[in-house]
Amino acid sequence: MTLTRRKFIQIGGAAAGGAVLASGLTTRWWGLDADRVEDPGTEGDRVVASYCELCFWGCGVKAHVKDGRVTKVVGNPDHPLSRGMLCPRGAGATGLLYDPDRLRRPLVRTQKRGEDVFEEVSWDAALNRVGEGLLEVKRRHGPEAVALFTHGSGGTWFKHFMKAWGSPNVGAPSYAQCRGPREAGYLLTYGTPLGSPEPIDLANARVITLIGSHLGENMHNTQVQELAEAIGRGAELVVVDPRFSVAASKARYWLPIKPGTDIALLLAWMNVILEEKAYDAEYLARHAVGLEELRAHVADRTPEWAYPITGIRPELIRDSARLIASARPASLVHPGRHTTWYGDDTQRARAMAILSALLGSWGRRGGYVSHAKLSLPPYPVAAKAPHSDKAAADRPKSGGYPVATEVIASGLCDATVSGQALYDLKAWIVYGCNLLQALPDRRQTVKALEGLDFVVSIDVLPAEICGWSDVVLPEATYLERDDDVAAPAYKRPFLALRQEAVPPLHDSKPGWWIAKELAGRVGLAEHFPWKDAREYVDARLRAGGHDVARARETGVVLGAEVATCEEDGLAVAIPTESGKIQLRSDELARLGFDPLPQYYPHEEPPPGQFRLLMGRAPTHTFGRTVNNRLLAEPYPENEVWVNADVAQALPGFAGPLEDGERVFLVNQDGARSGPVRAKVTQRIRGDCVYLVHGWGQKAKRLGYANGRGASDSELVTRYAVDPIMGGTGMSVNFVRLERAERAA
Ligand code: SF4
């Protein structure tokens, strides 16, 4: 089946009017009336191939430039991740480039930290100030006292700076606040974390099971395209979600599960599949250990057992389990991405991984497949400075959590507050992540920021974190800069180039330039020997034997398709210690954790309160896009989803809550959101409410987004730490609703 643009729009756009566009956005044609708007044409355009940074998926783009302005951004048909199509955010990139609120010149703080009062200074003055601040911290506390928080491909240059500087304290909220538990769960089961793009074969799956994942609203372009293709040729969906998501609307089974009980459902599914001998016995005999322990473990975890826990009727659990098993091995249990929910998230990921093993889908077409990378040697430079204390260098990664594979960003924040000798952090470099919204418990983040000796932010927009910095350095958008080559593992291995389409606006500078200049001021110039990013990238491409001129023209270097699964003749790879899939995890047993996932009940919301759940809209990437006026057209602000029956008689409300009415959300600790419109709907259970993340910004320089909508982050004053890998489960907060006009 050929994927038509209309079909793609149906998958991605139903919730918010978003659309995945085959051509670029220029004015007011956001999918809602896309077919009626004339394409502006491309005659005389200069076209620059690059890759997108409106989120971190990295789709290939072609930027059209006319009279020195980027007029539209379209998908690069040669790029394996975009395949000629962009999601709404990618197509709306000019909304970021020409955002009137962009940081324009370097800023140095003149009042108390957090008061957001700055003066504009020259780059020289700003970089000198940063250099002095960092060197002072190094002199007094050592290089490890500096931490970098980063998100996105542009962070490469600052990670390199940190290696040269000699601090291992480099954290990204994308791990412990997002995909970390999933990485740990699959690592424990299959011996490898999944990484990004996830090595899954949506395109060939015949049944796709989404557990709390709302793919389509969570817009990872390639996966949404493949999901649309799969549905188009008859694949069935099983969607487990307390909310009737867009994906649920396409599903054979929507299981509106009680939040926090997914592990019980997974155990019951395994019970059915094992009881009915619907698993892949031959595959398991070849590849797995622990089947009999698993069988005994789930023997009494029947659908009848799970019903009162999950709220899903036994026959529905049985029927959905049978559908899932019927398509094996092309039955894909999607691993999800944002997986930090309740603090037992690694165990839930383990349960999903074990279920996938019962289906024989690891290493099989339509399941989990193998990806490969193209050769790209590093630039020849001695980048790594010796850490002053090797042990300290290694410790941040685990942070006391034995299966952590990356640094725990929230751990760096906590350590800053506690002043633990382990980190003893005194300075933060923050690249492109608004820590006030990215980390749980804003009070803790503020406390950390107040206690630091020095904070510098590098950003495109004046996010709230900038107001808490001593120096703010304005970065050019991805359309105005070169960056490192993207070299992800993929089923068709490729390299992608980021290339400047137009020179940086205002007095902004590319990240590579900022890092290099900073290195020069702290005695590390020899670690940045290249003239510019282009020279650096070309050297790497040449060293890998790639055609530089062609890469610059097309924006991509394509490798040959590789064998990805057993059906292609590739042996199933399981790099665990035993070389087998660990249905029972010996490693977890050794560490004192349950070797097989157990269901433990979670605290439930008291009467009159609701569990706060968060998610994504196809038009937005957390807070990074909420000030984008183009993206505001289809999705101007978030809404709180409230069950329609519950809305009839909310405590403290005289009369029903009306759809569109504004309310405040107040959590169990008294934290209060800004006023937010209620979406009163039958599409969500009555024991929870739901917000799209990223809104409710408190950044006075964000002319559009400041104060608009409600911030879920502000309401996450408590979290449950996953003891296995350190993730912060954030769906453990409860809120009540107050009518806006009655609020104090
Ligand atoms: Fe850009 Fe969308 Fe691709 Fe993300 S998914 S890189 S925002 S086009």
mmCIF file of C-alpha atoms in Angstrom, residues 1-12 80-83 85 200-206 208 215 221-237 250 490-491:
data_model
loop_
_atom_site.group_PDB
_atom_site.id
_atom_site.type_symbol
_atom_site.label_atom_id
_atom_site.label_comp_id
_atom_site.label_asym_id
_atom_site.label_seq_id
_atom_site.Cartn_x
_atom_site.Cartn_y
_atom_site.Cartn_z
ATOM 1 C CA MET A 1 0.000 0.000 0.000
ATOM 2 C CA THR A 2 1.316 3.428 -0.852
ATOM 3 C CA LEU A 3 1.224 5.897 1.970
ATOM 4 C CA THR A 4 -0.849 8.843 0.879
ATOM 5 C CA ARG A 5 -0.544 12.206 2.488
ATOM 6 C CA ARG A 6 -4.208 12.040 3.478
ATOM 7 C CA LYS A 7 -3.703 8.781 5.373
ATOM 8 C CA PHE A 8 -0.674 10.175 7.142
ATOM 9 C CA ILE A 9 -2.622 13.248 8.176
ATOM 10 C CA GLN A 10 -5.355 11.033 9.597
ATOM 11 C CA ILE A 11 -2.898 9.275 11.885
ATOM 12 C CA GLY A 12 -1.010 12.280 13.105
ATOM 13 C CA PRO A 80 15.548 7.645 5.659
ATOM 14 C CA LEU A 81 13.879 9.267 8.660
ATOM 15 C CA SER A 82 11.793 11.872 6.850
ATOM 16 C CA ARG A 83 11.242 10.089 3.526
ATOM 17 C CA MET A 85 7.697 14.238 4.855
ATOM 18 C CA ILE A 200 11.487 -1.781 15.715
ATOM 19 C CA ASP A 201 9.830 -2.886 12.511
ATOM 20 C CA LEU A 202 6.474 -1.133 12.632
ATOM 21 C CA ALA A 203 6.168 -1.292 8.880
ATOM 22 C CA ASN A 204 5.937 -5.087 8.855
ATOM 23 C CA ALA A 205 4.128 -5.662 12.131
ATOM 24 C CA ARG A 206 0.718 -7.314 11.896
ATOM 25 C CA ILE A 208 1.023 -3.437 17.247
ATOM 26 C CA LEU A 215 2.239 7.406 18.865
ATOM 27 C CA ASN A 221 7.910 11.131 12.128
ATOM 28 C CA THR A 222 9.213 7.870 10.703
ATOM 29 C CA GLN A 223 7.364 5.750 13.210
ATOM 30 C CA VAL A 224 4.115 7.575 12.528
ATOM 31 C CA GLN A 225 4.603 7.054 8.806
ATOM 32 C CA GLU A 226 5.215 3.360 9.370
ATOM 33 C CA LEU A 227 2.261 3.100 11.729
ATOM 34 C CA ALA A 228 0.069 4.635 9.040
ATOM 35 C CA GLU A 229 1.436 2.178 6.490
ATOM 36 C CA ALA A 230 0.873 -0.751 8.803
ATOM 37 C CA ILE A 231 -2.715 0.257 9.516
ATOM 38 C CA GLY A 232 -3.244 0.864 5.811
ATOM 39 C CA ARG A 233 -2.372 -2.705 4.993
ATOM 40 C CA GLY A 234 -4.483 -4.148 7.763
ATOM 41 C CA ALA A 235 -2.345 -4.321 10.888
ATOM 42 C CA GLU A 236 -4.352 -4.374 14.110
ATOM 43 C CA LEU A 237 -3.699 -2.155 17.123
ATOM 44 C CA LYS A 250 -7.646 3.134 15.169
ATOM 45 C CA TYR A 490 19.251 2.377 11.336
ATOM 46 C CA LYS A 491 17.915 -0.332 9.052
#
